[in-house]
Amino acid sequence: MQLQDIDKSRYRQHLNWVIGVCIVSLTAGSLGFAQFLIYLLPDADGSHFHWNLLGVIITCGVIALFLKKIKHHPFMTEVVYVWELKQALNQVTRKMPKLKKAAQQGDVNAMLAMQFSYTGSRQLWGLDDNTITMEELAMWQAELDNLAKKYNTTLDVKQYSAHILKNF
């Protein structure tokens, strides 16, 4: 995955629309499916928990299929990019202890993966207005910059590929 510049206000607006539509769809769909099932198959006990649960499950499935279908629509560009960025950062984070150990020994690929993680996290946290841990990120970045200087290497996130992680 390559990092891209995206418009924060457009991303937030589109994300809010997607969340809002999903909430309304989940509410209406769950109630609609559940009421339809209760009408068709009433329970003598008066307990309709299983029909309500099935309504929620069916609606979640329909919403997931719908989101998958519209994933490539221009309206979803920023939302899908952030979703994929979060997945890519999660992959790096799971390998971070091994990456840090390898980076200390001068492994350029480990340092490159860490640079991708720090740069991507900075972008993601900025988009989500999560500035609480930015100081900590700055310290991690400074440590990585010192390692890169120590091993005389330049870290360009454009050279990052998820295939690098397979070695760790």
Coordinates of N, CA, C and O in Angstrom, one line a residue:
M1 N 0.8 -1.2 0.0 CA 0.0 0.0 0.0 C 0.9 1.2 0.0 O 1.9 1.3 0.7
Q2 N 0.5 2.2 -0.8 CA 1.2 3.5 -0.8 C 0.4 4.5 -0.1 O -0.9 4.6 -0.3
L3 N 1.0 5.4 0.6 CA 0.3 6.5 1.3 C -0.1 7.5 0.3 O 0.6 7.8 -0.7
Q4 N -1.3 8.1 0.5 CA -1.8 9.1 -0.4 C -2.3 10.3 0.5 O -2.7 10.1 1.6
D5 N -2.2 11.5 -0.1 CA -2.8 12.7 0.5 C -4.3 12.7 0.2 O -4.7 12.5 -0.9
I6 N -5.1 12.8 1.3 CA -6.5 12.9 1.1 C -7.0 14.1 1.8 O -6.4 14.6 2.8
D7 N -8.2 14.6 1.3 CA -8.8 15.8 1.9 C -9.5 15.4 3.2 O -10.5 14.6 3.2
K8 N -9.1 16.0 4.3 CA -9.6 15.6 5.6 C -11.1 15.9 5.7 O -11.9 15.1 6.2
S9 N -11.5 17.1 5.3 CA -12.9 17.4 5.4 C -13.8 16.5 4.5 O -14.9 16.1 5.0
R10 N -13.4 16.2 3.3 CA -14.1 15.3 2.5 C -14.2 13.9 3.1 O -15.3 13.3 3.1
Y11 N -13.1 13.4 3.6 CA -13.1 12.1 4.3 C -14.0 12.1 5.5 O -14.9 11.2 5.6
R12 N -14.0 13.1 6.3 CA -14.9 13.2 7.5 C -16.4 13.2 7.1 O -17.2 12.6 7.7
Q13 N -16.6 14.0 6.1 CA -18.0 14.2 5.6 C -18.5 12.8 5.0 O -19.6 12.4 5.4
H14 N -17.7 12.2 4.2 CA -18.1 10.9 3.6 C -18.2 9.8 4.7 O -19.1 9.0 4.6
L15 N -17.3 9.8 5.6 CA -17.3 8.8 6.7 C -18.6 9.0 7.5 O -19.3 8.0 7.9
N16 N -18.9 10.2 7.9 CA -20.1 10.5 8.6 C -21.4 10.0 7.9 O -22.3 9.5 8.5
W17 N -21.4 10.2 6.6 CA -22.5 9.8 5.8 C -22.6 8.2 5.8 O -23.7 7.7 6.0
V18 N -21.5 7.6 5.6 CA -21.5 6.1 5.6 C -21.9 5.6 7.0 O -22.8 4.7 7.0
I19 N -21.4 6.1 8.0 CA -21.8 5.7 9.4 C -23.3 5.9 9.6 O -24.0 5.1 10.1
G20 N -23.8 7.1 9.2 CA -25.2 7.4 9.4 C -26.1 6.5 8.7 O -27.1 6.0 9.2
V21 N -25.8 6.3 7.4 CA -26.6 5.4 6.6 C -26.5 3.9 7.2 O -27.6 3.3 7.2
C22 N -25.4 3.5 7.6 CA -25.3 2.2 8.2 C -26.2 2.1 9.5 O -26.8 1.1 9.7
I23 N -26.1 3.1 10.3 CA -26.9 3.1 11.6 C -28.4 3.0 11.2 O -29.2 2.2 11.8
V24 N -28.9 3.9 10.3 CA -30.3 3.9 10.0 C -30.7 2.6 9.3 O -31.7 2.1 9.6
S25 N -29.8 2.1 8.4 CA -30.1 0.8 7.8 C -30.2 -0.3 8.8 O -31.1 -1.2 8.7
L26 N -29.3 -0.3 9.7 CA -29.3 -1.4 10.7 C -30.5 -1.4 11.6 O -31.2 -2.4 11.8
T27 N -30.9 -0.2 12.0 CA -32.1 0.0 12.8 C -33.3 -0.4 12.0 O -34.1 -1.3 12.5
A28 N -33.5 0.2 10.9 CA -34.7 -0.1 10.1 C -34.8 -1.5 9.6 O -35.8 -2.2 9.7
G29 N -33.7 -2.0 9.1 CA -33.6 -3.4 8.6 C -33.8 -4.4 9.7 O -34.6 -5.4 9.5
S30 N -33.2 -4.2 10.8 CA -33.3 -5.2 11.9 C -34.8 -5.3 12.3 O -35.3 -6.4 12.5
L31 N -35.4 -4.1 12.6 CA -36.8 -4.1 13.0 C -37.7 -4.7 11.9 O -38.6 -5.4 12.2
G32 N -37.4 -4.3 10.7 CA -38.3 -4.8 9.6 C -38.2 -6.3 9.4 O -39.3 -6.9 9.3
F33 N -37.0 -6.8 9.3 CA -36.9 -8.3 9.2 C -37.4 -9.0 10.4 O -38.1 -10.0 10.2
A34 N -37.2 -8.5 11.6 CA -37.7 -9.1 12.8 C -39.2 -9.1 12.8 O -39.8 -10.2 13.1
Q35 N -39.8 -8.0 12.5 CA -41.3 -7.9 12.5 C -41.9 -8.8 11.5 O -42.9 -9.5 11.7
F36 N -41.2 -8.9 10.3 CA -41.7 -9.8 9.2 C -41.6 -11.3 9.7 O -42.6 -12.0 9.5
L37 N -40.5 -11.6 10.3 CA -40.4 -13.0 10.8 C -41.4 -13.3 11.9 O -42.0 -14.4 12.0
I38 N -41.6 -12.4 12.8 CA -42.6 -12.6 13.9 C -44.0 -12.7 13.3 O -44.8 -13.5 13.8
Y39 N -44.3 -11.9 12.3 CA -45.6 -12.0 11.7 C -45.8 -13.4 11.0 O -46.9 -14.0 11.1
L40 N -44.8 -13.9 10.3 CA -44.9 -15.1 9.6 C -44.8 -16.3 10.6 O -45.5 -17.3 10.4
L41 N -44.0 -16.2 11.6 CA -43.8 -17.4 12.5 C -43.9 -16.9 14.0 O -42.8 -16.8 14.7
P42 N -45.1 -16.6 14.4 CA -45.2 -16.1 15.8 C -44.8 -17.2 16.8 O -44.9 -18.4 16.6
D43 N -44.3 -16.8 18.0 CA -43.9 -17.7 19.0 C -45.0 -17.7 20.1 O -45.4 -16.6 20.6
A44 N -45.4 -18.9 20.5 CA -46.4 -19.0 21.5 C -46.0 -18.4 22.8 O -46.9 -17.9 23.6
D45 N -44.7 -18.4 23.2 CA -44.3 -17.9 24.4 C -44.3 -16.4 24.5 O -44.2 -15.8 25.5
G46 N -44.3 -15.8 23.3 CA -44.2 -14.3 23.2 C -42.8 -13.8 23.2 O -42.5 -12.6 23.2
S47 N -41.8 -14.7 23.3 CA -40.4 -14.4 23.2 C -39.9 -14.4 21.8 O -40.0 -15.4 21.1
H48 N -39.5 -13.3 21.3 CA -39.1 -13.2 19.9 C -37.6 -12.9 19.8 O -37.2 -12.3 18.8
F49 N -36.8 -13.2 20.8 CA -35.4 -12.9 20.8 C -34.7 -13.5 19.6 O -33.9 -12.8 18.9
H50 N -35.0 -14.7 19.2 CA -34.3 -15.3 18.1 C -34.7 -14.7 16.8 O -33.8 -14.5 15.9
W51 N -35.9 -14.2 16.6 CA -36.3 -13.5 15.4 C -35.6 -12.1 15.4 O -35.2 -11.7 14.3
N52 N -35.5 -11.4 16.5 CA -34.8 -10.2 16.6 C -33.3 -10.3 16.2 O -32.8 -9.5 15.5
L53 N -32.7 -11.3 16.8 CA -31.3 -11.6 16.5 C -31.1 -11.9 15.0 O -30.2 -11.4 14.4
L54 N -32.0 -12.7 14.5 CA -31.9 -13.1 13.1 C -32.0 -11.8 12.2 O -31.4 -11.7 11.2
G55 N -32.9 -10.9 12.6 CA -33.1 -9.7 11.9 C -31.8 -8.9 11.9 O -31.5 -8.3 10.8
V56 N -31.2 -8.8 13.0 CA -29.9 -8.1 13.1 C -28.8 -8.7 12.2 O -28.1 -8.0 11.4
I57 N -28.7 -10.0 12.3 CA -27.7 -10.8 11.5 C -28.0 -10.6 10.0 O -27.0 -10.3 9.2
I58 N -29.2 -10.7 9.6 CA -29.5 -10.6 8.1 C -29.2 -9.1 7.7 O -28.6 -8.9 6.6
T59 N -29.6 -8.2 8.5 CA -29.3 -6.8 8.1 C -27.8 -6.5 8.0 O -27.4 -5.8 7.1
C60 N -27.1 -7.0 9.0 CA -25.6 -6.8 8.9 C -25.0 -7.4 7.7 O -24.1 -6.8 7.0
G61 N -25.5 -8.6 7.3 CA -25.1 -9.2 6.0 C -25.4 -8.4 4.8 O -24.6 -8.2 3.9
V62 N -26.6 -7.8 4.8 CA -27.0 -7.0 3.7 C -26.2 -5.7 3.6 O -25.7 -5.3 2.5
I63 N -25.9 -5.1 4.7 CA -25.1 -3.9 4.8 C -23.7 -4.2 4.3 O -23.1 -3.4 3.5
A64 N -23.1 -5.3 4.8 CA -21.8 -5.7 4.4 C -21.7 -5.9 2.9 O -20.7 -5.5 2.2
L65 N -22.7 -6.6 2.3 CA -22.7 -6.8 0.8 C -22.8 -5.5 0.1 O -22.1 -5.3 -0.9
F66 N -23.7 -4.6 0.6 CA -23.8 -3.3 0.0 C -22.5 -2.5 0.0 O -22.1 -1.9 -1.0
L67 N -21.9 -2.5 1.1 CA -20.6 -1.7 1.2 C -19.5 -2.3 0.3 O -18.7 -1.6 -0.3
K68 N -19.5 -3.7 0.2 CA -18.6 -4.3 -0.7 C -18.8 -3.9 -2.1 O -17.9 -3.7 -2.9
K69 N -20.1 -3.8 -2.5 CA -20.5 -3.5 -3.8 C -20.1 -2.1 -4.2 O -19.7 -1.8 -5.3
I70 N -20.3 -1.1 -3.3 CA -20.0 0.3 -3.6 C -18.6 0.7 -3.2 O -18.2 1.9 -3.3
K71 N -17.8 -0.3 -2.8 CA -16.4 0.0 -2.4 C -15.6 0.9 -3.4 O -14.8 1.7 -3.0
H72 N -15.8 0.7 -4.7 CA -15.0 1.4 -5.7 C -15.7 2.6 -6.2 O -15.2 3.2 -7.1
H73 N -16.8 3.0 -5.6 CA -17.5 4.2 -6.0 C -16.6 5.4 -5.6 O -16.0 5.4 -4.5
P74 N -16.6 6.5 -6.4 CA -15.8 7.7 -6.0 C -16.1 8.2 -4.6 O -15.2 8.8 -4.0
F75 N -17.4 8.1 -4.2 CA -17.7 8.7 -2.9 C -17.0 7.9 -1.8 O -16.7 8.5 -0.7
M76 N -16.6 6.7 -2.0 CA -16.0 5.9 -1.0 C -14.5 5.9 -1.0 O -13.9 5.3 -0.2
T77 N -13.9 6.6 -1.9 CA -12.4 6.6 -2.1 C -11.7 6.9 -0.8 O -10.8 6.1 -0.4
E78 N -12.0 7.9 -0.1 CA -11.3 8.3 1.1 C -11.6 7.3 2.3 O -10.7 6.9 3.0
V79 N -12.8 6.9 2.4 CA -13.2 6.0 3.4 C -12.5 4.6 3.3 O -12.0 4.0 4.2
V80 N -12.5 4.1 2.0 CA -11.8 2.8 1.7 C -10.3 3.0 1.9 O -9.7 2.1 2.5
Y81 N -9.7 4.1 1.5 CA -8.3 4.3 1.7 C -8.0 4.2 3.2 O -7.0 3.5 3.6
V82 N -8.7 4.9 4.1 CA -8.4 4.9 5.5 C -8.6 3.5 6.1 O -7.9 3.0 6.9
W83 N -9.7 2.8 5.6 CA -9.9 1.4 6.0 C -8.7 0.5 5.7 O -8.2 -0.2 6.5
E84 N -8.2 0.6 4.5 CA -7.0 -0.2 4.0 C -5.8 0.3 4.8 O -4.9 -0.6 5.1
L85 N -5.6 1.6 5.0 CA -4.5 2.1 5.8 C -4.5 1.5 7.2 O -3.4 1.0 7.7
K86 N -5.6 1.4 7.8 CA -5.7 0.9 9.2 C -5.3 -0.6 9.1 O -4.6 -1.1 10.0
Q87 N -5.7 -1.3 8.1 CA -5.4 -2.8 8.0 C -3.9 -2.9 7.8 O -3.2 -3.8 8.4
A88 N -3.3 -2.1 6.9 CA -1.8 -2.1 6.7 C -1.0 -1.8 7.9 O 0.0 -2.5 8.3
L89 N -1.5 -0.8 8.7 CA -0.8 -0.4 9.9 C -0.9 -1.5 11.0 O 0.0 -1.7 11.7
N90 N -2.0 -2.2 11.0 CA -2.2 -3.3 11.9 C -1.2 -4.4 11.6 O -0.7 -5.0 12.6
Q91 N -1.0 -4.7 10.4 CA -0.1 -5.7 10.0 C 1.3 -5.4 10.5 O 2.1 -6.2 11.0
V92 N 1.7 -4.1 10.3 CA 3.1 -3.7 10.8 C 3.1 -3.7 12.3 O 4.1 -4.2 12.9
T93 N 2.1 -3.3 13.0 CA 2.1 -3.2 14.4 C 2.2 -4.6 15.0 O 2.9 -4.8 16.0
R94 N 1.6 -5.6 14.4 CA 1.7 -7.0 14.9 C 3.2 -7.5 14.8 O 3.6 -8.3 15.6
K95 N 4.0 -6.9 13.9 CA 5.4 -7.3 13.8 C 6.3 -6.4 14.4 O 7.6 -6.6 14.3
M96 N 5.8 -5.3 15.1 CA 6.7 -4.3 15.6 C 7.8 -4.7 16.5 O 8.9 -4.3 16.4
P97 N 7.6 -5.7 17.5 CA 8.7 -6.1 18.3 C 9.9 -6.7 17.5 O 11.0 -6.3 17.8
K98 N 9.6 -7.5 16.5 CA 10.6 -8.1 15.7 C 11.2 -7.0 14.8 O 12.5 -7.0 14.6
L99 N 10.4 -6.1 14.3 CA 11.0 -5.0 13.5 C 11.9 -4.1 14.3 O 13.0 -3.8 13.8
K100 N 11.6 -3.8 15.5 CA 12.5 -2.9 16.3 C 13.8 -3.6 16.6 O 14.8 -3.0 16.6
K101 N 13.7 -4.9 16.9 CA 14.9 -5.7 17.1 C 15.8 -5.7 15.9 O 17.0 -5.5 16.0
A102 N 15.2 -6.0 14.7 CA 16.0 -6.0 13.5 C 16.5 -4.6 13.1 O 17.7 -4.5 12.6
A103 N 15.7 -3.6 13.4 CA 16.2 -2.2 13.1 C 17.4 -1.9 13.9 O 18.3 -1.2 13.4
Q104 N 17.4 -2.3 15.2 CA 18.6 -2.0 16.0 C 19.9 -2.7 15.5 O 21.0 -2.2 15.7
Q105 N 19.7 -3.8 14.7 CA 20.8 -4.4 14.1 C 21.1 -3.9 12.7 O 22.0 -4.5 12.0
G106 N 20.4 -2.9 12.2 CA 20.7 -2.3 11.0 C 19.9 -2.8 9.8 O 20.2 -2.5 8.6
D107 N 18.9 -3.5 10.0 CA 18.0 -4.0 8.9 C 17.2 -2.9 8.3 O 16.3 -2.3 8.9
V108 N 17.6 -2.6 7.0 CA 16.9 -1.5 6.3 C 15.4 -1.7 6.1 O 14.6 -0.8 6.2
N109 N 15.1 -2.9 5.8 CA 13.7 -3.3 5.5 C 12.8 -3.1 6.8 O 11.7 -2.6 6.8
A110 N 13.4 -3.4 7.9 CA 12.7 -3.2 9.2 C 12.5 -1.7 9.5 O 11.4 -1.3 9.9
M111 N 13.5 -1.0 9.2 CA 13.4 0.5 9.4 C 12.4 1.1 8.4 O 11.6 2.0 8.8
L112 N 12.4 0.6 7.2 CA 11.4 1.1 6.2 C 10.0 0.7 6.6 O 9.1 1.6 6.5
A113 N 9.7 -0.4 7.2 CA 8.4 -0.8 7.7 C 8.0 0.1 8.8 O 6.9 0.5 8.9
M114 N 9.0 0.4 9.7 CA 8.7 1.2 10.8 C 8.4 2.7 10.3 O 7.5 3.3 10.9
Q115 N 9.1 3.1 9.3 CA 8.9 4.5 8.8 C 7.5 4.5 8.2 O 6.8 5.5 8.4
F116 N 7.1 3.5 7.5 CA 5.7 3.4 6.9 C 4.7 3.5 8.0 O 3.7 4.2 8.0
S117 N 4.9 2.7 9.1 CA 4.0 2.7 10.2 C 3.9 4.1 10.9 O 2.8 4.6 11.2
Y118 N 5.0 4.7 11.1 CA 5.0 6.0 11.8 C 4.3 7.1 10.9 O 3.5 7.9 11.3
T119 N 4.7 7.1 9.6 CA 4.1 8.1 8.7 C 2.6 7.9 8.5 O 1.8 8.8 8.5
G120 N 2.2 6.6 8.3 CA 0.8 6.3 8.2 C 0.0 6.6 9.4 O -1.1 7.1 9.3
S121 N 0.6 6.3 10.6 CA -0.1 6.6 11.8 C -0.3 8.1 12.0 O -1.3 8.5 12.5
R122 N 0.8 8.8 11.7 CA 0.7 10.3 11.8 C -0.5 10.8 10.9 O -1.3 11.6 11.3
Q123 N -0.6 10.3 9.7 CA -1.7 10.7 8.8 C -3.0 10.3 9.3 O -4.0 11.0 9.4
L124 N -3.1 9.0 9.8 CA -4.4 8.5 10.3 C -4.8 9.2 11.5 O -6.0 9.6 11.6
W125 N -3.9 9.5 12.4 CA -4.3 10.2 13.7 C -4.7 11.6 13.4 O -5.5 12.2 14.0
G126 N -4.0 12.2 12.4 CA -4.4 13.6 12.0 C -5.8 13.6 11.4 O -6.6 14.5 11.6
L127 N -6.1 12.6 10.6 CA -7.5 12.5 9.9 C -8.6 12.3 11.0 O -9.7 12.8 10.8
D128 N -8.3 11.5 12.0 CA -9.2 11.2 13.0 C -9.2 12.2 14.2 O -9.8 11.9 15.3
D129 N -8.3 13.2 14.1 CA -8.2 14.2 15.2 C -7.7 13.5 16.5 O -8.1 13.9 17.6
N130 N -6.9 12.5 16.4 CA -6.4 11.8 17.6 C -4.9 12.3 17.8 O -4.0 11.7 17.4
T131 N -4.8 13.4 18.5 CA -3.5 14.0 18.7 C -2.9 13.7 20.1 O -1.8 14.2 20.4
I132 N -3.5 12.8 20.8 CA -3.1 12.5 22.2 C -1.7 11.9 22.1 O -0.8 12.2 23.0
T133 N -1.5 11.0 21.2 CA -0.2 10.2 21.2 C 0.8 10.7 20.2 O 1.8 10.1 19.9
M134 N 0.6 11.9 19.6 CA 1.5 12.5 18.6 C 2.9 12.7 19.2 O 3.9 12.5 18.5
E135 N 3.0 13.1 20.5 CA 4.3 13.3 21.1 C 5.0 12.0 21.2 O 6.3 12.0 21.0
E136 N 4.3 11.0 21.6 CA 5.0 9.6 21.6 C 5.5 9.2 20.3 O 6.6 8.7 20.1
L137 N 4.6 9.5 19.3 CA 5.0 9.1 17.9 C 6.3 9.9 17.5 O 7.1 9.4 16.8
A138 N 6.3 11.2 17.9 CA 7.5 12.0 17.5 C 8.8 11.4 18.2 O 9.9 11.4 17.5
M139 N 8.7 10.9 19.4 CA 9.8 10.2 20.0 C 10.2 9.0 19.3 O 11.4 8.7 19.0
W140 N 9.3 8.2 18.9 CA 9.6 6.9 18.1 C 10.2 7.3 16.8 O 11.2 6.7 16.4
Q141 N 9.7 8.4 16.1 CA 10.3 8.8 14.9 C 11.7 9.3 15.0 O 12.6 9.0 14.2
A142 N 12.0 10.0 16.1 CA 13.4 10.5 16.4 C 14.3 9.3 16.6 O 15.4 9.3 16.1
E143 N 13.9 8.3 17.3 CA 14.7 7.1 17.5 C 15.0 6.4 16.2 O 16.1 6.0 15.9
L144 N 14.0 6.3 15.3 CA 14.2 5.7 14.0 C 15.1 6.6 13.1 O 16.0 6.0 12.4
D145 N 14.9 7.9 13.2 CA 15.8 8.8 12.4 C 17.3 8.6 12.9 O 18.2 8.6 12.1
N146 N 17.5 8.4 14.2 CA 18.8 8.2 14.7 C 19.4 6.9 14.2 O 20.6 6.8 13.8
L147 N 18.6 5.8 14.1 CA 19.0 4.5 13.6 C 19.4 4.7 12.1 O 20.4 4.1 11.7
A148 N 18.5 5.4 11.4 CA 18.8 5.6 9.9 C 20.1 6.3 9.7 O 20.9 6.0 8.8
K149 N 20.4 7.3 10.6 CA 21.6 8.1 10.5 C 22.8 7.2 10.8 O 23.8 7.2 10.2
K150 N 22.6 6.4 11.9 CA 23.7 5.5 12.4 C 24.1 4.5 11.3 O 25.3 4.2 11.1
Y151 N 23.1 4.0 10.6 CA 23.4 3.0 9.5 C 23.4 3.6 8.1 O 23.5 2.9 7.1
N152 N 23.5 4.9 8.1 CA 23.7 5.7 6.8 C 22.7 5.2 5.8 O 23.1 4.8 4.7
T153 N 21.4 5.3 6.1 CA 20.4 4.9 5.1 C 19.3 5.9 5.1 O 19.1 6.7 6.0
T154 N 18.6 6.0 3.9 CA 17.5 6.9 3.7 C 16.2 6.1 3.6 O 16.2 5.1 2.9
L155 N 15.2 6.5 4.4 CA 14.0 5.8 4.4 C 12.9 6.5 3.6 O 12.5 7.6 4.0
D156 N 12.5 5.9 2.5 CA 11.5 6.5 1.7 C 10.2 5.6 1.7 O 10.3 4.5 1.2
V157 N 9.1 6.1 2.3 CA 7.9 5.2 2.4 C 7.4 4.8 1.1 O 6.6 3.8 1.0
K158 N 7.7 5.5 0.0 CA 7.3 5.0 -1.3 C 7.9 3.7 -1.7 O 7.4 3.0 -2.6
Q159 N 9.0 3.3 -1.1 CA 9.6 2.0 -1.4 C 9.0 0.9 -0.5 O 9.4 -0.3 -0.7
Y160 N 8.1 1.2 0.4 CA 7.5 0.2 1.3 C 6.6 -0.7 0.5 O 5.8 -0.3 -0.3
S161 N 6.6 -2.0 0.8 CA 5.7 -3.0 0.3 C 5.4 -3.9 1.5 O 6.3 -4.3 2.3
A162 N 4.2 -4.4 1.5 CA 3.8 -5.3 2.6 C 4.6 -6.6 2.5 O 4.7 -7.3 3.6
H163 N 5.2 -6.9 1.4 CA 6.0 -8.1 1.3 C 7.2 -8.1 2.2 O 7.7 -9.2 2.6
I164 N 7.6 -6.9 2.6 CA 8.8 -6.8 3.5 C 8.5 -7.5 4.8 O 9.4 -8.1 5.4
L165 N 7.2 -7.5 5.2 CA 6.9 -8.0 6.6 C 7.0 -9.6 6.6 O 7.1 -10.1 7.7
K166 N 7.0 -10.2 5.5 CA 7.1 -11.7 5.5 C 8.4 -12.2 6.1 O 8.5 -13.3 6.6
N167 N 9.5 -11.3 6.1 CA 10.8 -11.7 6.6 C 10.8 -11.6 8.1 O 11.8 -12.0 8.7
F168 N 9.8 -11.1 8.8 CA 9.8 -10.9 10.2 C 8.8 -11.7 10.9 O 7.7 -12.0 10.5

